Coordinates of C-alpha atoms and ligand atoms in Angstrom, one line a residue:
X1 CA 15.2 -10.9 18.1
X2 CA 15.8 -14.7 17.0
X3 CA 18.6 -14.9 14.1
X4 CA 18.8 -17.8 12.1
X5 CA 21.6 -19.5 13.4
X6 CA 21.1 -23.0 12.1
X7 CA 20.5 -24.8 8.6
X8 CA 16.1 -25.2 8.7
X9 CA 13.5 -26.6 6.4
X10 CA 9.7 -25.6 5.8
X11 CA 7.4 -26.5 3.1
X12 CA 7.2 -22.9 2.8
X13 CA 9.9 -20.0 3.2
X14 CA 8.8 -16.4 3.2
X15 CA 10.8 -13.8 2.4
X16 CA 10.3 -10.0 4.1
X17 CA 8.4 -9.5 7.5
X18 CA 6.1 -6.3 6.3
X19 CA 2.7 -6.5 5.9
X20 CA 2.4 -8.5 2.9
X21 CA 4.8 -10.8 4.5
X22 CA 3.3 -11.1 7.8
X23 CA -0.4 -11.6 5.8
X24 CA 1.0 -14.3 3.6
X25 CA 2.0 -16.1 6.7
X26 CA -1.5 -15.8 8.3
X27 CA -3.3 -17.1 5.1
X28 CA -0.8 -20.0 4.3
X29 CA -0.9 -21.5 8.1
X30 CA -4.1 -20.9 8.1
X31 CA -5.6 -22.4 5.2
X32 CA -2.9 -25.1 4.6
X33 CA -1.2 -27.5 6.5
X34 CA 2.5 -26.6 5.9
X35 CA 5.1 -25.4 7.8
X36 CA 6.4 -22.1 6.9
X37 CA 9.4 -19.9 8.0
X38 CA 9.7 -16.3 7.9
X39 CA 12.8 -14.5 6.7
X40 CA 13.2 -10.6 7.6
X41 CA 16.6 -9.2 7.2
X42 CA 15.8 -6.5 9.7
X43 CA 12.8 -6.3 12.0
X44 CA 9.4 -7.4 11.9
X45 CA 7.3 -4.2 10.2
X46 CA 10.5 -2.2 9.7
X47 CA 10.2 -1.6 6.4
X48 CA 7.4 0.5 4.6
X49 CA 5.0 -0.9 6.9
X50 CA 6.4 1.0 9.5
X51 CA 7.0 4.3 7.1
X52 CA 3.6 5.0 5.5
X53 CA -0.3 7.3 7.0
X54 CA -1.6 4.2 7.8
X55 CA -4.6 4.9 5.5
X56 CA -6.7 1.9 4.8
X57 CA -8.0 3.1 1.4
X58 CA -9.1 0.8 -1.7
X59 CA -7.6 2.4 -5.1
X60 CA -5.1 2.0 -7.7
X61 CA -2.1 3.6 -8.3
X62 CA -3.7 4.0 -11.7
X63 CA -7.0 5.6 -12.5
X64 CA -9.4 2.7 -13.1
X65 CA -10.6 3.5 -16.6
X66 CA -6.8 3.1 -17.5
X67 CA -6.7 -0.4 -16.4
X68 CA -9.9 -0.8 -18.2
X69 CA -8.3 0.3 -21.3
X70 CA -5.3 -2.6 -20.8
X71 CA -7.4 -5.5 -19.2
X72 CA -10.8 -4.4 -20.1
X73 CA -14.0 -4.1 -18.0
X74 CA -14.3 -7.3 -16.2
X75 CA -10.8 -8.3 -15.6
X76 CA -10.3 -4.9 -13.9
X77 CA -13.1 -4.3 -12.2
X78 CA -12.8 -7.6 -10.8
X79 CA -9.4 -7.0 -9.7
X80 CA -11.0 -3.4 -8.1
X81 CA -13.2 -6.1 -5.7
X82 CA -10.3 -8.1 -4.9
X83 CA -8.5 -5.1 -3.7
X84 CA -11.7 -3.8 -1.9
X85 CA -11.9 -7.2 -0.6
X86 CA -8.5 -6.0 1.7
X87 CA -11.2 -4.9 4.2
X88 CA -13.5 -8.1 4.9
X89 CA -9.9 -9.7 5.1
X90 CA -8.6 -7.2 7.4
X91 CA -11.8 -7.7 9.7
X92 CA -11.8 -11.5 9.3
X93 CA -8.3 -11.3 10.8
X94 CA -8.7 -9.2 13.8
X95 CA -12.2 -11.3 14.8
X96 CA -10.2 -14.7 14.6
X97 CA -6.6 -13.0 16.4
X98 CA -8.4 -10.8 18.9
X99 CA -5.7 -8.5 18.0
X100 CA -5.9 -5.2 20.0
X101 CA -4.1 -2.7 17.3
X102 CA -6.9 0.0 16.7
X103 CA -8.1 0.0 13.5
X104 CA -10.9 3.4 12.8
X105 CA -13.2 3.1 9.6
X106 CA -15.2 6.6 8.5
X107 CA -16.3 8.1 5.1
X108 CA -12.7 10.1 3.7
X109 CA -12.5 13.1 1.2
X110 CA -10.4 13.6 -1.8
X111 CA -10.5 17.2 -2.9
X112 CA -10.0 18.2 -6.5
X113 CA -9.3 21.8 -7.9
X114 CA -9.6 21.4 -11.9
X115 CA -11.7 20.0 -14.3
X116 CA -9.2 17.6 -15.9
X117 CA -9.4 15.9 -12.4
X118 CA -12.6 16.0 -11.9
X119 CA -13.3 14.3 -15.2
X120 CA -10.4 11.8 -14.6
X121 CA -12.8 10.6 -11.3
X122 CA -16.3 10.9 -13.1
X123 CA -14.6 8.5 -16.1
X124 CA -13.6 6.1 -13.2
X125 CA -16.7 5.7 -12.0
X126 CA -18.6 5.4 -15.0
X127 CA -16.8 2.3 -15.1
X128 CA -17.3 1.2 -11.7
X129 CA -21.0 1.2 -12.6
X130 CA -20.9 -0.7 -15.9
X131 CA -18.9 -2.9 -14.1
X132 CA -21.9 -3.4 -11.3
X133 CA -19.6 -1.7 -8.1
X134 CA -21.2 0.9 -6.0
X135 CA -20.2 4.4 -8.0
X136 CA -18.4 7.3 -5.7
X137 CA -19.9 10.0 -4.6
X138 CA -18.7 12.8 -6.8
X139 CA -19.8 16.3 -5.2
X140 CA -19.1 19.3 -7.0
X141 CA -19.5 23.1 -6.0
X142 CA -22.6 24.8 -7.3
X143 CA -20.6 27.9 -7.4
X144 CA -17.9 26.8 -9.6
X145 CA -18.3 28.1 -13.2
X146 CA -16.1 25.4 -14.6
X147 CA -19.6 23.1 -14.0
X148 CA -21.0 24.7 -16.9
X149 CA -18.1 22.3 -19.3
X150 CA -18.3 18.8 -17.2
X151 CA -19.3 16.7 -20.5
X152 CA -23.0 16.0 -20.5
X153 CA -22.5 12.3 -20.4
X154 CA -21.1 12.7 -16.6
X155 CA -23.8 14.5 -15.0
X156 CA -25.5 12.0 -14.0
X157 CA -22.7 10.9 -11.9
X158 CA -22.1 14.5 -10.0
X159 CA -24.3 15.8 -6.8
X160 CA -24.2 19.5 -7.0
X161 CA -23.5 21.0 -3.4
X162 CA -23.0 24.4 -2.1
X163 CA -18.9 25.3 -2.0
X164 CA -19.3 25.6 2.2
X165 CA -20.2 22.0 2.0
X166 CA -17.1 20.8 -0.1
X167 CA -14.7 22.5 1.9
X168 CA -16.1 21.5 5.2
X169 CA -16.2 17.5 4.1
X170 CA -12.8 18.3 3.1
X171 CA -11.9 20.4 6.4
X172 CA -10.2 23.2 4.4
X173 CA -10.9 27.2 3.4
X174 CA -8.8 26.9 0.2
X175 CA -10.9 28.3 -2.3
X176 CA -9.6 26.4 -4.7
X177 CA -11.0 23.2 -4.0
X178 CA -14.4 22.9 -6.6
X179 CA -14.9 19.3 -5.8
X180 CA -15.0 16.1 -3.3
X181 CA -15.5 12.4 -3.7
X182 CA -16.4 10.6 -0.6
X183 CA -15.3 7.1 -0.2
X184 CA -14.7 4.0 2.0
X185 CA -11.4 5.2 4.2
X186 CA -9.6 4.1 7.5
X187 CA -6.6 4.3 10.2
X188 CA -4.4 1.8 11.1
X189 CA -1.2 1.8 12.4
X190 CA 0.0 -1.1 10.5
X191 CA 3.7 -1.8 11.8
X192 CA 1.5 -2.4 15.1
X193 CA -0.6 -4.5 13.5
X194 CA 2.0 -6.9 11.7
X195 CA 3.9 -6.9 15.0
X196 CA 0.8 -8.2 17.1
X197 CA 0.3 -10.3 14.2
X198 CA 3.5 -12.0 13.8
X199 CA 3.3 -12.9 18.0
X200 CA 0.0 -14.5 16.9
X201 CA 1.3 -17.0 14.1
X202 CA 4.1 -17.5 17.1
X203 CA 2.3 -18.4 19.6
X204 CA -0.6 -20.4 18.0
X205 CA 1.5 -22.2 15.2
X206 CA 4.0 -23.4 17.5
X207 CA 5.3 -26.6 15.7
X208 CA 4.5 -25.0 12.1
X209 CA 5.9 -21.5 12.2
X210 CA 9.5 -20.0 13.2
X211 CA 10.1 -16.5 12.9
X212 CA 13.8 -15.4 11.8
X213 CA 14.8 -11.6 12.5
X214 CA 17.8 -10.2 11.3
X215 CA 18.5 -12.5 8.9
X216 CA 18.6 -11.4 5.5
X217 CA 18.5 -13.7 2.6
X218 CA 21.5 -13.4 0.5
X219 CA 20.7 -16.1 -2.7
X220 CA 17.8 -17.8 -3.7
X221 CA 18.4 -20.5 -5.9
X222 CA 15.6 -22.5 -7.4
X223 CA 14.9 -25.6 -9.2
X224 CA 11.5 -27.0 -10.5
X225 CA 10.8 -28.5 -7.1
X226 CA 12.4 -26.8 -4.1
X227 CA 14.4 -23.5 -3.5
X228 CA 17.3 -23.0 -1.3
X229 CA 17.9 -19.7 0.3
X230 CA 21.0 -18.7 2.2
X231 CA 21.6 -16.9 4.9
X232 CA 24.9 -16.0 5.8
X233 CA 26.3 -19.4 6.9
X234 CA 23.2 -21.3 7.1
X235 CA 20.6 -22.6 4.7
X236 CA 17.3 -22.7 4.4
X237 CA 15.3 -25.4 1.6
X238 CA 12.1 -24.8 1.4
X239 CA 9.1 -26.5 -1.7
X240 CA 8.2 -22.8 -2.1
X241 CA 9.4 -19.3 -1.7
X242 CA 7.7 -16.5 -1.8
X243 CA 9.1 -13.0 -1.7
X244 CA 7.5 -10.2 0.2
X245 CA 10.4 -7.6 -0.1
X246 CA 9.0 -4.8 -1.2
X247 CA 11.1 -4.8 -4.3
X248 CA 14.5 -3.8 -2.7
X249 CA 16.3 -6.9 -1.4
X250 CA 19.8 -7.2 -2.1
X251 CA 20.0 -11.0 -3.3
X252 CA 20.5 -13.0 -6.2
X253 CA 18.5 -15.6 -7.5
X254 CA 19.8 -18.3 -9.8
X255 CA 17.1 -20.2 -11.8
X256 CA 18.6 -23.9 -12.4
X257 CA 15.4 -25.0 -14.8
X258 CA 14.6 -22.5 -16.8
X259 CA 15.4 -19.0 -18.0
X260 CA 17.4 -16.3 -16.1
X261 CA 14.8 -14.3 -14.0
X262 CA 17.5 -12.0 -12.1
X263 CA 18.0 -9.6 -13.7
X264 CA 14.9 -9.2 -14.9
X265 CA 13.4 -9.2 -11.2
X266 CA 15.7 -6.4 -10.2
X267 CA 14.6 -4.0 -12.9
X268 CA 10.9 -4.6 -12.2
X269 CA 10.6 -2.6 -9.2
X270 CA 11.6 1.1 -9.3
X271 CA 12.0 2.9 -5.9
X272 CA 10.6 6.5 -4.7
X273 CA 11.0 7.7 -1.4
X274 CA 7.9 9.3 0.5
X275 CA 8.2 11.9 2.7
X276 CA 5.8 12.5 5.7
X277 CA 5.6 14.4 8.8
X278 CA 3.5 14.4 11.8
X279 CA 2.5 16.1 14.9
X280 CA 0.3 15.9 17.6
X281 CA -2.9 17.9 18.9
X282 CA -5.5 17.6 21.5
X283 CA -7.8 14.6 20.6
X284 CA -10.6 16.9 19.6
X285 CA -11.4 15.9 16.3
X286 CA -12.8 12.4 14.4
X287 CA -10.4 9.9 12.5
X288 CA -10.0 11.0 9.3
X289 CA -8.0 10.5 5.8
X290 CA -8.1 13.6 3.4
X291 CA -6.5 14.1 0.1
X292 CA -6.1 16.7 -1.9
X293 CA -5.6 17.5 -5.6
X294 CA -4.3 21.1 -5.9
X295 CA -4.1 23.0 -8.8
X296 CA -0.1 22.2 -10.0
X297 CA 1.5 25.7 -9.1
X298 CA 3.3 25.2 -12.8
X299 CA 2.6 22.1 -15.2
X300 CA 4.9 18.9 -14.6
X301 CA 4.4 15.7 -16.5
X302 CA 4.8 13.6 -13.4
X303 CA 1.2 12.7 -12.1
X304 CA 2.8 12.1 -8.6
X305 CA 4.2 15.4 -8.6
X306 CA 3.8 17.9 -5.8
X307 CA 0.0 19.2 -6.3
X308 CA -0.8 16.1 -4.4
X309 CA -0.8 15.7 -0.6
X310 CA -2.4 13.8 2.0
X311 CA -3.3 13.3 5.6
X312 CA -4.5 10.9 8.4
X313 CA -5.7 11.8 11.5
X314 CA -6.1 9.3 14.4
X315 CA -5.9 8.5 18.1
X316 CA -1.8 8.4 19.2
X317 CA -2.0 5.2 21.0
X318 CA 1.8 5.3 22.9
X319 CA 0.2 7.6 25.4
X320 CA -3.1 6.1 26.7
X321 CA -2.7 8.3 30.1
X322 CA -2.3 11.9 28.0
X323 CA -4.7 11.2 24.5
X324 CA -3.9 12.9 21.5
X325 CA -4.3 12.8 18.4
X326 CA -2.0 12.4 15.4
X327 CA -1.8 14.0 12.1
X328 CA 0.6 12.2 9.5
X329 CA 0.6 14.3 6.3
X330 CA 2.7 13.4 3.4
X331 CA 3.1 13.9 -0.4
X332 CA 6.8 15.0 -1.7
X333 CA 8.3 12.2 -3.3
X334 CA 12.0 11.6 -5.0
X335 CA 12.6 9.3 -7.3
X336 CA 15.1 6.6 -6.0
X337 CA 18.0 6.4 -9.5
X338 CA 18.5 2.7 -10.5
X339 CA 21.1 1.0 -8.5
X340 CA 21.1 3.8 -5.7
X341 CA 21.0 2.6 -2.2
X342 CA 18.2 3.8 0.4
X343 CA 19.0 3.7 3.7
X344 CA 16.1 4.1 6.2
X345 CA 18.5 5.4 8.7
X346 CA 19.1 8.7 6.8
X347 CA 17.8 11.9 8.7
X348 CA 14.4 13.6 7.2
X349 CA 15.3 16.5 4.8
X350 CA 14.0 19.9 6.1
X351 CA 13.0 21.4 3.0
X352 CA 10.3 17.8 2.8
X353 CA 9.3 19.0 6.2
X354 CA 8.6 22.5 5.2
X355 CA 6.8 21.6 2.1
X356 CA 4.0 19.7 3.9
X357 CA 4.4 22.5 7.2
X358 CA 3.4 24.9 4.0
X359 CA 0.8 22.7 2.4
X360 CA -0.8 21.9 5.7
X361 CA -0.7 25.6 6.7
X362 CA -2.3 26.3 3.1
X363 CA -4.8 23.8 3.4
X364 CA -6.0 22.0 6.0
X365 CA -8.4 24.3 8.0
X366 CA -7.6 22.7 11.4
X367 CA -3.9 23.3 11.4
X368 CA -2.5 25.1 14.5
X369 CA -0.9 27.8 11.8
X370 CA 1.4 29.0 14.9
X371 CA 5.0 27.4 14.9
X372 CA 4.1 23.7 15.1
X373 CA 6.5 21.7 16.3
X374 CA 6.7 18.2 14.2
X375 CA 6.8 15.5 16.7
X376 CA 8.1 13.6 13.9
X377 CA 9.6 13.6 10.4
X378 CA 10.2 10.6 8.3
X379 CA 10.4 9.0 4.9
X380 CA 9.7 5.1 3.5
X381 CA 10.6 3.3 0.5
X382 CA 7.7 2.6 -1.9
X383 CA 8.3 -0.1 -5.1
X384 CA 6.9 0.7 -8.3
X385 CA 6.1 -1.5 -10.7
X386 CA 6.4 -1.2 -14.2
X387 CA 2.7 -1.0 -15.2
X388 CA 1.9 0.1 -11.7
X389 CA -0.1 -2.7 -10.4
X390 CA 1.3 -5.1 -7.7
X391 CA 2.7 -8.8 -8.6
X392 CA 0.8 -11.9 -7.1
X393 CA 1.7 -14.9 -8.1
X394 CA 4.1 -17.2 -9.4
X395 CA 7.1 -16.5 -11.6
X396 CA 6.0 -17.8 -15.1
X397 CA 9.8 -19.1 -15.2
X398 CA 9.8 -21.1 -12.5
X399 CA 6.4 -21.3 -10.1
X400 CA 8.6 -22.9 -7.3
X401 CA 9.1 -19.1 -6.5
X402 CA 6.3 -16.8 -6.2
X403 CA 6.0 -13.0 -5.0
X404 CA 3.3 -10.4 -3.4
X405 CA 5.2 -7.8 -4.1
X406 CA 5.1 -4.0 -5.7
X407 CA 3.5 -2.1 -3.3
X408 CA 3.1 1.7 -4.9
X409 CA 1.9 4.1 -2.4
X410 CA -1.0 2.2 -1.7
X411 CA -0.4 -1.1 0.0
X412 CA -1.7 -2.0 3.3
X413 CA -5.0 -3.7 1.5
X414 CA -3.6 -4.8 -2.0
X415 CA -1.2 -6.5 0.8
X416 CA -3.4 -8.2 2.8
X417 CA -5.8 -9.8 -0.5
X418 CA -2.2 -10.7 -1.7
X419 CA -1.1 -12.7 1.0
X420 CA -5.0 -14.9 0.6
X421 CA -4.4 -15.3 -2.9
X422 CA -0.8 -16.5 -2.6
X423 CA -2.0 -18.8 0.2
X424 CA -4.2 -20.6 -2.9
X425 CA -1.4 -20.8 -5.1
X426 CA 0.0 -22.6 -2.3
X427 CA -2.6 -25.0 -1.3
X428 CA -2.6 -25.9 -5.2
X429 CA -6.2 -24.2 -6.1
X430 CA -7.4 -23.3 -9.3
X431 CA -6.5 -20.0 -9.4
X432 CA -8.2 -17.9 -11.5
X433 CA -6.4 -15.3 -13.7
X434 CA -5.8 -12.0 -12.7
X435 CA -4.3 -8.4 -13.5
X436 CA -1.8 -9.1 -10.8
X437 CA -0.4 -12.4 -12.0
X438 CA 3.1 -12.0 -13.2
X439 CA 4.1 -12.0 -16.4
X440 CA 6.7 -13.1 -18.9
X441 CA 7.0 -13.6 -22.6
X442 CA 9.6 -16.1 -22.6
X443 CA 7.3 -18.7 -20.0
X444 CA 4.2 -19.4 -20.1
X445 CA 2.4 -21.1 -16.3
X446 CA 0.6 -24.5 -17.0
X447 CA -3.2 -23.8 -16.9
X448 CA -4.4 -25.0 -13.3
Ligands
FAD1 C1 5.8 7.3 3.0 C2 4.9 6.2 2.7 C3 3.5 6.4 2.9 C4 2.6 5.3 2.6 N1 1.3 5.5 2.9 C5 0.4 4.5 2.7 C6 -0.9 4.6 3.2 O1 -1.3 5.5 3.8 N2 -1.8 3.5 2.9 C7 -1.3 2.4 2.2 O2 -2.1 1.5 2.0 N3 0.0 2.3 1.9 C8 0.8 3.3 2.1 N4 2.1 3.1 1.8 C9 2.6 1.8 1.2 C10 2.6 0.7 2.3 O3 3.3 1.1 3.4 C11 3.3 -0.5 1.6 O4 2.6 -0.8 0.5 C12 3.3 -1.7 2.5 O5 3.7 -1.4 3.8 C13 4.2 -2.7 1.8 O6 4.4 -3.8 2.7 P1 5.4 -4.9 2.3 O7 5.3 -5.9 3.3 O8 5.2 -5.3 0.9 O9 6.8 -4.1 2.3 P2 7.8 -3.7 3.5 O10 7.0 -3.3 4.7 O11 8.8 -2.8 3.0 O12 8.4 -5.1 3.9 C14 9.4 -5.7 3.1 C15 10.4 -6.4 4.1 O13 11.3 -7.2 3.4 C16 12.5 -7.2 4.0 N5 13.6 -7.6 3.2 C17 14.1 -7.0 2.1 N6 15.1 -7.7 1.6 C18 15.3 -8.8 2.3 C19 16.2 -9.9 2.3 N7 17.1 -10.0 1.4 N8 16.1 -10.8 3.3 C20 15.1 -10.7 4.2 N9 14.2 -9.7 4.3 C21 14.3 -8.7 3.4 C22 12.7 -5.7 4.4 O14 13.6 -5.5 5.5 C23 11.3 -5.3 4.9 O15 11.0 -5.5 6.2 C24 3.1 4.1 2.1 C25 4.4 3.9 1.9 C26 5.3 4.9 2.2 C27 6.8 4.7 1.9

């Protein structure tokens, strides 16, 4: 670990070492000349990086025909191909690093039980047709009687399957499942992957890049022109700053041209903690991501309640000599109460680790149903934002600073196209608009 033990300058200071940190380094040295420094108040990958299933996966937090509704058709469908973009990215990375971290792609399952869910999917990809994407495959149980009230103006987008065939794709024997959607999926063990990454930048950016670990930024202040951050004794000036925390970061920032945009960063992120647990078995079975919708067991207004789980299944790569494979399955969430601290360090809760022991037992066919012993049991902090879309950009208040940031359950892709798009914002492109551009009333950005 290298701490920051003297004042430093770059043209471009980077706040947070996750993914979306790590990323936005890659893309600024790489398609710019400046110099940046990296900021991580703990360890590289630490963070959620190195909490979540390592599913490579493409979606919103928010159905699609929702964000239809507030953006319309094209801005969000076009904001549905940057995110899908994440995976050209991803392999244009690991061609040009050689990095080693495995990364598995395959065809994943989502399993739904009721018809509300099943129409919430068909309306989604209605619009990803009008809006010229590939549509989902959307198979539905020919068995199911609830077929007979699908709306007429969805059929089109259904293929009717036996109810074998649906709870094979999805590997289970529940019953209850009626429906699967197939989709674009992967593995990747992404703390690996921002670790091997951040050695890259190292070794090839020599003169451009410095690394900082265990240095957490304490104040950021910013005027039209340059930010300076400190760090316990020692400061760091930068032209621009970008902040890849996550959402939680304990610092302030003082705007010195402009309005106040403290406090109003620290209540756009709202914290909840997922829980996961894993185990291994003999490496029998295919890569895989599954997730499934249950039927709620009684009717809750919070659409990331407990009906839904999920699980990845991939090759355990610390023990090359003795394969295995490893199943990370996850779902139970708490909501983190404004101004609470999270501490990573705090032990797993059993009754987390015995919902998803009963939800796996329950569900997913291939589950050893005798006492399995949980290799491991853990829980990350994910960052919601308000409207549920992550922030890329620059602060309308002062573009000196500029986040990629927010990263909702889903956020190893959204990550990885926000760290490209901040490196244009960077370089000074024309940038065009987007759903993930930050927003404020109060400023408006100069049209580029
Ligand atoms: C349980 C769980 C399961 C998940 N499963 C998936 C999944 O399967 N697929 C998927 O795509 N996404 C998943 N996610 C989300 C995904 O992990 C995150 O979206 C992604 O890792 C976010 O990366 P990040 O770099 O933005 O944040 P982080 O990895 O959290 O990095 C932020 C970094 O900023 C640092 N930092 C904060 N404050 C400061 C400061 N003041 N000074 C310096 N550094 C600071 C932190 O220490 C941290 O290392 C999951 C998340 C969780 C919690």
């Amino acid at each position: 670990v290298d701490r920051l033990d003297a004042d430093v300058h770059a043209d471009v200071a980077i706040v947070g070492g996750g993914i979306a940190g790590i990323t936005t380094a890659f893309f600024t040295l790489r398609n710019t000349e400046h110099s940046v420094v990296l900021l991580e108040a703990d360890k590289i990958a630490h963070g959620a990086t190195g909490h979540n299933a390592g599913q490579l996966t493409s979606y919103f937090e928010r159905p699609l025909y929702d964000l239809v509704a507030e953006f319309g058709l094209q801005r969000a469908i076009e904001a549905q191909r940057n995110v899908e973009s994440g995976w050209t990215l991803l392999d244009q990375i690991l061609a040009e690093t050689q990095l080693q971290t495995p990364v598995y792609r395959f065809t994943g399952y989502a399993g739904l039980s009721t018809l509300e869910q099943l129409v919430e999917h068909l309306k989604n990809n209605r619009c990803r047709l009008e809006g010229g994407l590939n549509a989902r495959v959307i198979m539905v149980a020919e068995e199911w009687e609830g077929r007979n009230h699908i709306p007429v103006e969805y059929l089109d987008l259904i293929t009717v399957t036996p109810h074998s065939d649906v709870l094979s794709l999805l590997e289970t024997s529940n019953q209850g499942f009626i429906a699967c959607i197939s989709a674009e999926k992967g593995c990747m063990n992404s703390a690996l992957f921002s670790e091997e990454l951040a050695g890259y930048l190292l070794s090839t950016y020599k003169d451009r890049f410095s690394l900082y670990e265990e240095s957490p930024v304490q104040s950021v202040n910013l005027t039209q022109t340059n930010a300076e951050l400190r760090v316990a004794a020692h400061a760091v000036t930068a032209t621009k700053v970008v902040l890849c925390t996550n959402g939680f970061e304990n610092f302030t920032i003082e705007n010195k041209e402009g309005p106040a945009i403290d406090t109003k960063f620290h209540h756009a992120i709202a914290g909840r903690i997922g829980y996961m647990s894993g185990y291994l078995e003999p490496l029998n079975h295919p890569p895989t991501a599954i997730s499934y919708y249950s039927e709620p067991k009684e009717k809750t207004n919070d659409p990331a309640g407990e009906q839904y789980f999920y699980l990845t299944r991939r090759p355990y790569e610390h023990d090359a000599k003795d394969p295995h494979n490893l199943i990370c399955a996850g779902g139970p969430e708490k909501v983190l109460p404004n101004g609470a601290e999270y501490s990573r360090e705090d032990y797993c809760q059993e009754d987390m680790r015995s919902r998803i022991d009963e939800f796996l037992r329950d569900n997913y066919g291939k589950h050893p149903s005798n006492e399995t012993a949980y290799a491991f049991c853990w829980h990350g902090l994910m960052g919601y934002t308000p409207n549920r879309v992550r922030r890329i950009g620059p602060e309308p208040c002062n573009p000196t600073l500029l986040y990629n940031i927010g990263c909702n359950g889903v956020g190893i892709l959204p990550s990885i196209f926000g760290g490209l798009r901040i490196s244009h914002f960077v370089r000074g492109d024309s940038v065009e608009p987007s759903i993930f551009d930050p927003d404020d009333q109060r400023c408006e950005l100069p049209q580029s």
